[in-house]
XYZ file of C-alpha atoms in Angstrom:
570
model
C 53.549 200.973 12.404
C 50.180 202.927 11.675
C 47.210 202.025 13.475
C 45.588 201.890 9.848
C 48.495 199.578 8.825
C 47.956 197.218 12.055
C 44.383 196.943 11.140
C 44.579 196.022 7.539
C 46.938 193.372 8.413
C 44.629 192.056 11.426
C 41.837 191.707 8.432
C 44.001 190.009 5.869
C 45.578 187.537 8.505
C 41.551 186.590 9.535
C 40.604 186.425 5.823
C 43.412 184.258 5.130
C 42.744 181.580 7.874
C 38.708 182.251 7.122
C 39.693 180.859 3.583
C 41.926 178.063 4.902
C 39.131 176.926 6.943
C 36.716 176.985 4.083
C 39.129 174.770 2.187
C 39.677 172.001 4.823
C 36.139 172.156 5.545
C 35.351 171.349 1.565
C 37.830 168.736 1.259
C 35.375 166.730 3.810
C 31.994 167.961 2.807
C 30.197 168.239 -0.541
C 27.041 169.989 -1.517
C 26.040 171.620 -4.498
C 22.897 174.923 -4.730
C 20.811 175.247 -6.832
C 19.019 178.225 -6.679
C 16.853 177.718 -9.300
C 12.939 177.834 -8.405
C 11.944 174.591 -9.802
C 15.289 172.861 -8.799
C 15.582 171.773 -12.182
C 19.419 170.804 -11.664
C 18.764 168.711 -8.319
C 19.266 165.172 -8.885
C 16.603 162.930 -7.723
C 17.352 160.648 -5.147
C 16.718 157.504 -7.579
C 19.490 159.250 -10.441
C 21.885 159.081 -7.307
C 21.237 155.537 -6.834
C 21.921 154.978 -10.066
C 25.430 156.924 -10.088
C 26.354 154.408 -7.415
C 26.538 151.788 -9.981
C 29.077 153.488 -12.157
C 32.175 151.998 -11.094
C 34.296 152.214 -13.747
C 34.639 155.475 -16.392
C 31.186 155.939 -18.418
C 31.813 158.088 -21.617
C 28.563 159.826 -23.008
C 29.277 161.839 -26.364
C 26.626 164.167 -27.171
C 25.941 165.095 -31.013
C 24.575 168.754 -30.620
C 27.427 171.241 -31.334
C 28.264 173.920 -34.002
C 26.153 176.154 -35.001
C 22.689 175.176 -33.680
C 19.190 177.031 -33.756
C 18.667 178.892 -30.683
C 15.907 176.122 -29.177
C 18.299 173.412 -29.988
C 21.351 175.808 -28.427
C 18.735 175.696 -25.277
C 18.459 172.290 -24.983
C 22.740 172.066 -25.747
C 23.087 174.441 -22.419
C 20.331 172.317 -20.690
C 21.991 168.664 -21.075
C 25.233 169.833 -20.439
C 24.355 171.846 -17.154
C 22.502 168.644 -16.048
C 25.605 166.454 -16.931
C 27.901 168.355 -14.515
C 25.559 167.557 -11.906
C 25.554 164.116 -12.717
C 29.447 164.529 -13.329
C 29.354 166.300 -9.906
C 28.500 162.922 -8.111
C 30.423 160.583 -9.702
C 33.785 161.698 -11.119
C 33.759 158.252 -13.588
C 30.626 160.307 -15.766
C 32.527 161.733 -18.853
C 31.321 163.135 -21.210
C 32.187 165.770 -24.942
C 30.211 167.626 -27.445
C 30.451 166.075 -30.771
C 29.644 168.448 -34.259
C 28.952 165.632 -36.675
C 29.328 167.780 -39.435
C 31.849 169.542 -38.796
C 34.567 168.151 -41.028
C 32.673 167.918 -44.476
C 35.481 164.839 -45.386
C 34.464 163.236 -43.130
C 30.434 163.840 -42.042
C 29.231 161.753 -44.887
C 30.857 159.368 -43.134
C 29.750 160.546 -39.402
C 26.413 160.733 -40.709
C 26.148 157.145 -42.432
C 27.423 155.760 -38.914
C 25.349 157.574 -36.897
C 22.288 156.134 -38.942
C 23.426 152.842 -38.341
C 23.396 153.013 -34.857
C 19.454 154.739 -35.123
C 20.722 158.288 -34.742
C 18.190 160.017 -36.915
C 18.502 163.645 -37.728
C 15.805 166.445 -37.453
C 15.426 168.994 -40.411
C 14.948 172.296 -38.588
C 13.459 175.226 -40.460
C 15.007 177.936 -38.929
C 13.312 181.952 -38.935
C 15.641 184.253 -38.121
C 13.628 187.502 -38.254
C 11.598 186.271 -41.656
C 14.428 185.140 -43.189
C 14.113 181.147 -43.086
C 16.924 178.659 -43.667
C 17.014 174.557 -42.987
C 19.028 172.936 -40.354
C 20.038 169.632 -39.664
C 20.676 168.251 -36.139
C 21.170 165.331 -34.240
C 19.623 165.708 -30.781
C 21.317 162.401 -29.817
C 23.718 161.167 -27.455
C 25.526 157.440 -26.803
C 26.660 156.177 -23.409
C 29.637 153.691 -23.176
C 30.152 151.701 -20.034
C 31.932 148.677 -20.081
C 31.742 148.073 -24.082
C 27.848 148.449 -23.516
C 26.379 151.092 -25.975
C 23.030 152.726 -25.419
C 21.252 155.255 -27.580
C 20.118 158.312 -25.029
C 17.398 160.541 -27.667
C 17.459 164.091 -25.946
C 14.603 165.406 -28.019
C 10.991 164.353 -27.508
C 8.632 163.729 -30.247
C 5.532 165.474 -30.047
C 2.910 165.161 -32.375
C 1.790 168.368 -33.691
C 4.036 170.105 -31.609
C 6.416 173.033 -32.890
C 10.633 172.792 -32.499
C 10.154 175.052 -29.230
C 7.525 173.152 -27.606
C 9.336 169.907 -28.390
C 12.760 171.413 -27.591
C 10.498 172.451 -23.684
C 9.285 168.886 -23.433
C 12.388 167.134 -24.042
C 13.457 168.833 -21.129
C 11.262 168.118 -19.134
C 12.694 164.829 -19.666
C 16.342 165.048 -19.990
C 17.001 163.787 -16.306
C 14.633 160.862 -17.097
C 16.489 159.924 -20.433
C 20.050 160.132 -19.692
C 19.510 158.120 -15.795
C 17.393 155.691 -17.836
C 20.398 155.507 -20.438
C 23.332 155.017 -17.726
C 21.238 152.532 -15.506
C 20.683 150.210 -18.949
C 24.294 150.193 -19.043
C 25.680 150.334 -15.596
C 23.092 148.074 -14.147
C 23.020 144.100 -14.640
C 19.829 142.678 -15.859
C 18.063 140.687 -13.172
C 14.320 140.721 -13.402
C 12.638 138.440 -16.439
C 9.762 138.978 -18.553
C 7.508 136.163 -20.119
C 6.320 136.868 -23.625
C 2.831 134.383 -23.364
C 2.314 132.281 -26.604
C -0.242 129.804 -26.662
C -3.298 131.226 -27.185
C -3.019 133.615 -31.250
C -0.968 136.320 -29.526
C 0.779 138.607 -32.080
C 3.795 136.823 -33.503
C 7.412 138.639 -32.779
C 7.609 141.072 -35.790
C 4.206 143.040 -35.219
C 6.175 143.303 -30.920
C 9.521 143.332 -31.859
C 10.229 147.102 -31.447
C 8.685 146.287 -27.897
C 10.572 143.423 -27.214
C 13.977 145.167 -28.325
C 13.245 147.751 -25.973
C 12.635 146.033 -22.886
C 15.558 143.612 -24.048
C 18.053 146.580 -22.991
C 16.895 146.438 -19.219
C 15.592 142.770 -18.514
C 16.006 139.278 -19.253
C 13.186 138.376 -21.870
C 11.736 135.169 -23.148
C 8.949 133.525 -25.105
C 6.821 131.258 -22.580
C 4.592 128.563 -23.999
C 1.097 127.194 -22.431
C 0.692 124.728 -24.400
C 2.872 122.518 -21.963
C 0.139 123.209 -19.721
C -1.952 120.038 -21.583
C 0.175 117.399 -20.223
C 2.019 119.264 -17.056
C 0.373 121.631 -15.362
C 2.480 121.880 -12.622
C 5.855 122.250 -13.835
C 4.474 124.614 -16.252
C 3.620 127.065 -13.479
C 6.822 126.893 -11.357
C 8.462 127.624 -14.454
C 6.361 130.643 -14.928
C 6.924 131.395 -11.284
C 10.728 132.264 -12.156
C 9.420 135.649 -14.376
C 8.676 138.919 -12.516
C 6.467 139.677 -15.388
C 3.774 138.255 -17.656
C 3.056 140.139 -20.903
C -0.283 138.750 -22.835
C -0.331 140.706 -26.233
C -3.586 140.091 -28.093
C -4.631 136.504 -27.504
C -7.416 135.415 -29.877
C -8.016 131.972 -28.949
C -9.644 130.515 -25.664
C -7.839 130.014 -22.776
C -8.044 126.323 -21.251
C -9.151 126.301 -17.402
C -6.281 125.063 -16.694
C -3.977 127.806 -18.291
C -5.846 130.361 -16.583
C -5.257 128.640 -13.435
C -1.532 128.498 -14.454
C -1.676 132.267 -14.288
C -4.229 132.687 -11.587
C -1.727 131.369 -9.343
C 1.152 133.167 -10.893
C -0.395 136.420 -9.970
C -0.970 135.029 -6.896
C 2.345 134.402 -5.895
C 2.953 137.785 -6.260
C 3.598 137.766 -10.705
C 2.623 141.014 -12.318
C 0.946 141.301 -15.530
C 0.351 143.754 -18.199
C -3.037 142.538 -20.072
C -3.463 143.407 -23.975
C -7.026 142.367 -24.917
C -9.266 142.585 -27.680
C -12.387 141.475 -26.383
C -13.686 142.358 -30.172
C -12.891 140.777 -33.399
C -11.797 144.361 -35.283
C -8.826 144.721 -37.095
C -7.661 147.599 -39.506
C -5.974 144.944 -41.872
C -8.803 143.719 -42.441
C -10.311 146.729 -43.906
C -8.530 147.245 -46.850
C -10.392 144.550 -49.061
C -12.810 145.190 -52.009
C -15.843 146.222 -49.983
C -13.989 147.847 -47.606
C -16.199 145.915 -44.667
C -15.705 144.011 -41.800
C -17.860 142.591 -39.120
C -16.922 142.915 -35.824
C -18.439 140.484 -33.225
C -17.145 139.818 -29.524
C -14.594 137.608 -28.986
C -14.601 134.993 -26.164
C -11.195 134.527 -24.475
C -13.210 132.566 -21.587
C -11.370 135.214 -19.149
C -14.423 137.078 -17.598
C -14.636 135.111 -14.453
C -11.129 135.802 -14.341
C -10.829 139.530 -14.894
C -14.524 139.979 -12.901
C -12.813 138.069 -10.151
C -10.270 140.830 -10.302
C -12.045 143.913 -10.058
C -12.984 144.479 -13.853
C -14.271 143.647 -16.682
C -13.855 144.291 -20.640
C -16.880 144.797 -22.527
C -17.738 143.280 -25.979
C -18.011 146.878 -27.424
C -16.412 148.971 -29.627
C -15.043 152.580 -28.479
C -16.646 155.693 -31.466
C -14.492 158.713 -30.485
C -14.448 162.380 -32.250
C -10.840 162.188 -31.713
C -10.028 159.968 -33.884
C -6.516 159.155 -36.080
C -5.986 160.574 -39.185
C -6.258 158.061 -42.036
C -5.541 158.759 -45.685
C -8.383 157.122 -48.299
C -8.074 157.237 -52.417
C -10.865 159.564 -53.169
C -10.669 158.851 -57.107
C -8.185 159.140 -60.067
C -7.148 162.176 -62.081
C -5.513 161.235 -65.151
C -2.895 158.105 -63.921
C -2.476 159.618 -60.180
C -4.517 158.513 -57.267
C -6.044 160.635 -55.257
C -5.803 160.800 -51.772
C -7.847 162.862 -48.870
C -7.190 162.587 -44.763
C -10.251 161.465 -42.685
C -10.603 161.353 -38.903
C -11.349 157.631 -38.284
C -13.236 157.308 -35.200
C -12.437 153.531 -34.160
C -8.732 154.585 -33.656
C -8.965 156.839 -30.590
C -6.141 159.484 -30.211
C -5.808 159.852 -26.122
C -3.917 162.248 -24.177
C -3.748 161.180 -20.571
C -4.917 163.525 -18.100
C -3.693 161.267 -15.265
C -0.897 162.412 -13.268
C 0.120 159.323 -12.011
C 3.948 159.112 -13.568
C 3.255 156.139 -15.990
C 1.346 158.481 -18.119
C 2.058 162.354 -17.082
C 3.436 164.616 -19.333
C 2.813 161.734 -22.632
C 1.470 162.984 -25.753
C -1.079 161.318 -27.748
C -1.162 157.084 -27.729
C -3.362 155.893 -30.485
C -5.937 152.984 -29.966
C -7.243 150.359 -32.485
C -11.064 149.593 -31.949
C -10.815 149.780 -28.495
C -13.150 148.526 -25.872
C -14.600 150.301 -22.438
C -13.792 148.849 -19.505
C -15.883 148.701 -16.069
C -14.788 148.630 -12.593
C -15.480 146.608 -9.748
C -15.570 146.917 -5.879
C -13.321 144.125 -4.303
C -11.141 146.183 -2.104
C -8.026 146.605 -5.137
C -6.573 150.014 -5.636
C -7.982 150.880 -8.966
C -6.393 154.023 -11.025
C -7.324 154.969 -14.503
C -4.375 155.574 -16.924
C -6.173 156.407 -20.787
C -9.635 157.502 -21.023
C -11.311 158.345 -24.315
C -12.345 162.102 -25.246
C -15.859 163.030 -23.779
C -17.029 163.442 -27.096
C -16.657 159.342 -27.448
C -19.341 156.545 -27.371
C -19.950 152.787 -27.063
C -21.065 150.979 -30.117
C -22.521 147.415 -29.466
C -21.530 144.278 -31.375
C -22.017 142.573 -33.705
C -21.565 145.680 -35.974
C -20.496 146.394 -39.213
C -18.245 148.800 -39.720
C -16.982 150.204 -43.292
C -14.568 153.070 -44.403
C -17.769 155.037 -46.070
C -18.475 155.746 -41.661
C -15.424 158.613 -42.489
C -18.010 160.674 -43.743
C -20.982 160.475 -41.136
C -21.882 163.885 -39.775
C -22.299 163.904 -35.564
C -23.388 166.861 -33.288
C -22.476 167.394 -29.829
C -25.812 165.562 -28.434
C -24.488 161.949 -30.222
C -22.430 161.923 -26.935
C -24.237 163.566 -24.656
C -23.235 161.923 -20.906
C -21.483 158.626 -22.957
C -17.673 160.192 -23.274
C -14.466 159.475 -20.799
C -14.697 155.880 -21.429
C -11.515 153.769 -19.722
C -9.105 152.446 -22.136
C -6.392 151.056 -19.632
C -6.130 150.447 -16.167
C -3.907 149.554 -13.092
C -4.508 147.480 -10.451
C -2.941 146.971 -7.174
C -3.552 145.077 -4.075
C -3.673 141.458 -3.120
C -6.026 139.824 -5.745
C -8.198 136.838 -4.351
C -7.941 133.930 -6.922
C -10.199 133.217 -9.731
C -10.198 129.571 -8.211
C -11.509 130.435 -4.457
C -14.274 128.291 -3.658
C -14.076 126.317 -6.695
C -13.068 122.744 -8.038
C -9.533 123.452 -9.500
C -8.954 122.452 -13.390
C -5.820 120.711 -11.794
C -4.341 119.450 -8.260
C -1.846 122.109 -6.934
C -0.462 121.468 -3.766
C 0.664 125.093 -3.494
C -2.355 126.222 -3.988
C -3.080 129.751 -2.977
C -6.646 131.387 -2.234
C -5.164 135.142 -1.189
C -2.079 136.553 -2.902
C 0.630 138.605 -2.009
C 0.641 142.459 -2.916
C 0.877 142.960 -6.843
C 0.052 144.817 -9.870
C -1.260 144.534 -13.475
C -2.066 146.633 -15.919
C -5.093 146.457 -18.184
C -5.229 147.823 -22.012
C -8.538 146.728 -23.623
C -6.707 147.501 -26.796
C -4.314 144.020 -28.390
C -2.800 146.472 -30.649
C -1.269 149.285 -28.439
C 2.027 147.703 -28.569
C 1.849 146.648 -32.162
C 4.565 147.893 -34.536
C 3.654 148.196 -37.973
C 6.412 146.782 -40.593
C 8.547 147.744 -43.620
C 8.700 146.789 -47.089
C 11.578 144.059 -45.800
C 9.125 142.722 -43.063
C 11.257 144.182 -40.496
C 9.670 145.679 -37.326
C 9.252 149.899 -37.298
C 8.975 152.253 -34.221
C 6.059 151.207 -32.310
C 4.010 154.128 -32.416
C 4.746 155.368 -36.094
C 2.062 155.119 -39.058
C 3.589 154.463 -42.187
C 0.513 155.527 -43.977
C 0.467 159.163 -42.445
C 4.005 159.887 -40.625
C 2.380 160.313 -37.238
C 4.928 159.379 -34.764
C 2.177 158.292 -31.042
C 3.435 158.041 -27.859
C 2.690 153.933 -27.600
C 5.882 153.208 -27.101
C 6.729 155.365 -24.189
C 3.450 154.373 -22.680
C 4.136 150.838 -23.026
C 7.408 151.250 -21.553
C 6.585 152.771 -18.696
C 4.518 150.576 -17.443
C 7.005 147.370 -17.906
C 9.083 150.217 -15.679
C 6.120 150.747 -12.888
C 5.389 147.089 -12.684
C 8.894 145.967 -12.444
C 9.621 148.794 -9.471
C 12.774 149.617 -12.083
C 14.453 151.559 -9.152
C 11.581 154.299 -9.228
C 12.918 155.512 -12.612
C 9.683 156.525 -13.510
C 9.037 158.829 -10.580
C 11.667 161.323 -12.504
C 9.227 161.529 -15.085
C 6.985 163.719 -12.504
C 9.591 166.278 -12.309
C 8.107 169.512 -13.589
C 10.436 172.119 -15.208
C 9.547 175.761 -15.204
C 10.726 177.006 -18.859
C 9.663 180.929 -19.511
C 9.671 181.326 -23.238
C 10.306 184.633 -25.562
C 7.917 185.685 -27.013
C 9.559 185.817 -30.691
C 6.706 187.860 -32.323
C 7.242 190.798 -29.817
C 11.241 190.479 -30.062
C 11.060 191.002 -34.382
C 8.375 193.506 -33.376
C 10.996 195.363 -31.117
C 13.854 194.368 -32.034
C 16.022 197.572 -32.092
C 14.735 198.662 -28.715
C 15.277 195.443 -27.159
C 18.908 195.351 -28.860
C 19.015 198.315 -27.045
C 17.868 197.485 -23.699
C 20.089 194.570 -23.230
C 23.463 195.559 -25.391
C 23.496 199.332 -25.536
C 21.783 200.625 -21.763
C 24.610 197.982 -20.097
C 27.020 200.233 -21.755
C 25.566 203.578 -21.199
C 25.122 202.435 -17.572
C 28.878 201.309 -17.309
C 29.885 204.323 -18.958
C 27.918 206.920 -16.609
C 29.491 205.079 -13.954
C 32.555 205.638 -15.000
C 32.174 209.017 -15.431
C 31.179 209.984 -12.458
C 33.232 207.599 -10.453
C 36.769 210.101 -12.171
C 34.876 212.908 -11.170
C 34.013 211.931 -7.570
C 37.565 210.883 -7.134
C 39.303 213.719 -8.280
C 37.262 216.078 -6.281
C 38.203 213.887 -3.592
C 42.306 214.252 -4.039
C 41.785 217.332 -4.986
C 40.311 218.254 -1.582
C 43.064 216.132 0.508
C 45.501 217.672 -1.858
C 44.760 221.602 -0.863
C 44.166 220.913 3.007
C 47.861 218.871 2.912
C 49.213 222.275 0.994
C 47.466 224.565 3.516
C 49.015 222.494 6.437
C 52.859 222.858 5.004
């Protein structure tokens, strides 16, 4: 046998055995590359925790398929790249592609169901090089685990936003969405949340969209003080049982002894998420025949209590330039009313600049004569969450205020040094009570001066998790005004921080994942288009032809060579 011959089989038996190797090896170990510089498709370490939990088969169908506008064809690729990795992990993750209106029999059909369940469609206008044409798609998907059904929404609505930048930020939250989605169903609900009544808190239609939401991860229930009157006692180790206490627009005073009911809850380690009006201002209440109110403060007889705490909620009113759009009749022309948009300055429109991961990366959460709150040193982590615009002020009470203020003229000097007021606030720490020191309302032998580490979260808004409702009385999307279409970012806000108080298995550190997504520039592309049809069909081709090419020519010079010295040696 040829030396040559000897060799070659040497280097096939070692590639062979190389491969074997490799296989054995990868029957025993598993890891997966991504190579990708913002390591977009590596699962946080919280989305493998919650993979554990899927023990049996988990079917997610997406609705995205068919003939999609390229942004929405982005986000397609996106979810289903990120759904092999979670597939990757746990082999019970299945999941299909579904084109809802694909079989015009039957989409009416598809369509009507899909509704039911709270599927809504998007009506994309598509522009394909000036040419425009409207699309409808579902960017929707619905997990199934153990005949539990969740609703995962892949696209994020952003207010003023265009279909690319909402297709980029729904991205940036697709991990966040569809581990949120499979934990609601794979996970068993063990923490509870107290819904306070007692005291004029908003009745459960203007929460309910709330309440339904947090209903799909934790045990819920309405928890009454007015038990506290005749025992005090079993009142609190009844309230001692929740994780969390949610306190949504009280407007009547709190007794002593319910605020030492929840002193001590927080105490013993209870977190709460405060909703306060410390005004008397609602938008209701506006729409009458002079089109007046009078806001004055409101005394919920909790300022010992918060100032105790580490803060306190001022009795004032929050004016900010970046205000909510409100629509006003103007006057009549012939039977039709007419109607104009104002910026109304008592309903703040905040983007968070806060990076902390209950509010990065939200859009704009609207506010309803909202109040400024100050901070005090008493050794509790303090972190703001919402501040107004700096173009914002303070106005004092008691104050009237009227729908004619939509047409008040303001310069830059109004707020001069008064803007970045705090709307909402977290606290953490161990909180000393509000009772230290003091004669208690009521005997408690468990009586604690010092808590245990705990959190709460402060809105000096009651109506940031308000839902508005529909001609039937039933309870819309928190977050969307019926009189303008705006869709706000309350509800997301509001969610996560039931999430961050409740440690929900760190679910909401995902949301600090930042994506890299480099955009074409579509302007340039119609611009160019034949020379960049060009550059990326036609110069592949030429290149693979000129290759080609000279690859036959090198070749035959090559044999042809061998060729004439193997004649000239016969």
């Amino acid at each position: 046998m040829k030396t040559s011959n000897k060799l070659n089989l040497k280097t096939l038996g070692i590639t062979i055995l190389i491969l074997i190797v490799l296989n054995v090896l990868g029957s025993f170990l598993f890891h997966r590359f991504d190579l990708t510089k913002d390591k977009r498709y590596t699962l946080s370490q919280t989305s493998l925790q919650i993979l554990q939990q899927v023990k049996n088969p988990l079917s997610i169908k997406i609705y995205m398929q068919g003939d999609l506008p390229s942004d929405f064809r982005r986000l397609q690729q996106e979810t289903k790249q990120l759904l092999e990795e979670f597939q990757a992990y746990n082999s019970n993750i299945n999941f299909e592609f579904v084109n809802p209106l694909e079989n015009e029999e039957e989409s009416m059909d598809m369509i009507k169901s899909l509704y039911s369940k709270g599927l809504t469609p998007v009506n994309i206008t598509v522009d394909d090089k000036g040419k425009q044409s409207q699309a409808m798609v579902f960017p929707w998907a619905i997990a199934v685990y153990n005949n539990k059904e969740v609703n995962i929404p892949l696209l994020k609505n952003i207010m003023g936003a265009s279909t690319t930048q909402k297709v980029m930020g729904s991205i940036q939250h697709l991990e966040y969405s569809i581990a949120d989605a499979i934990n609601k169903v794979a996970k068993d609900r063990q923490k509870k949340v107290a819904i306070i009544k007692g005291n004029g808190e908003l009745s459960e239609r203007y929460v309910g969209n709330l309440l339904r939401q947090i209903k799909e991860s934790y045990y819920i229930g309405p928890f009454t003080l007015d038990s506290v009157a005749k025992d005090p006692n079993g009142t609190l180790d009844a309230l001692k049982k929740y994780d969390l206490a949610i306190i949504s627009k009280p407007t009547e005073a709190f007794s002593d002894e319910e605020k030492e009911v929840l002193d001590q809850f927080i105490i013993n380690g209870g977190k709460t998420l405060w909703m306060i009006d410390q005004v008397a201002a609602d938008m209701d209440s506006l729409y009458n025949d002079t089109g007046a109110i009078l806001a004055y403060p409101r005394d919920l007889n909790l300022n010992d209590m918060f100032f105790k705490y580490g803060f306190r909620i001022n009795p004032d009113l929050v004016k900010d330039e970046q205000g909510s759009p409100l629509k006003l009749a103007t006057g009549e022309q012939g039977s039709a009313t007419q109607y104009q948009q104002f910026i109304w300055k008592f309903s703040p429109l905040v983007v968070p600049v806060s990076q902390h991961p209950i509010v990065k990366n939200l859009g704009y959460i609207k506010f309803d004569f909202a109040n400024p709150i100050d901070t005090l040193k008493n050794g509790i982590k303090k972190t703001v969450l919402v501040q107004s615009s700096p173009y914002s002020k303070k106005i004092g009470t008691p104050h009237e205020v009227n729908l004619n203020m939509v047409t008040e003229e303001t310069t830059k000097e109004d707020y001069l040094n008064k803007g970045n007021l705090v709307l909402s606030l977290l606290l953490e720490g161990n909180f000393h009570s509000a009772f230290e020191n003091r004669i208690l309302p009521f005997k408690e032998s468990s009586f604690q001066a010092k808590g245990k580490p705990t959190k709460m979260i402060v809105v000096a808004d009651g109506d940031i998790a308000r839902n508005q409702v529909d001609k039937n009385g039933m309870p819309v999307e928190l977050g969307y005004d019926q009189r303008t279409g705006n869709l706000y970012d309350n509800k997301d806000f509001m969610m996560n921080c039931v999430n961050y108080l409740l440690d929900d298995t760190g679910l909401i550190n995902i949301r600090s994942k930042d994506v890299e997504l480099p955009l074409l520039d579509k302007e340039k592309v119609y611009e160019d288009y034949t020379v960049i049809q060009f550059i990326t069909i036609g110069l592949p081709i030429l290149i693979l032809l000129i290759f080609g090419v000279l690859f036959t020519f090198i070749r035959k010079k090559k044999y042809s060579r061998q060729m004439l010295i193997k004649n000239l040696r016969n």
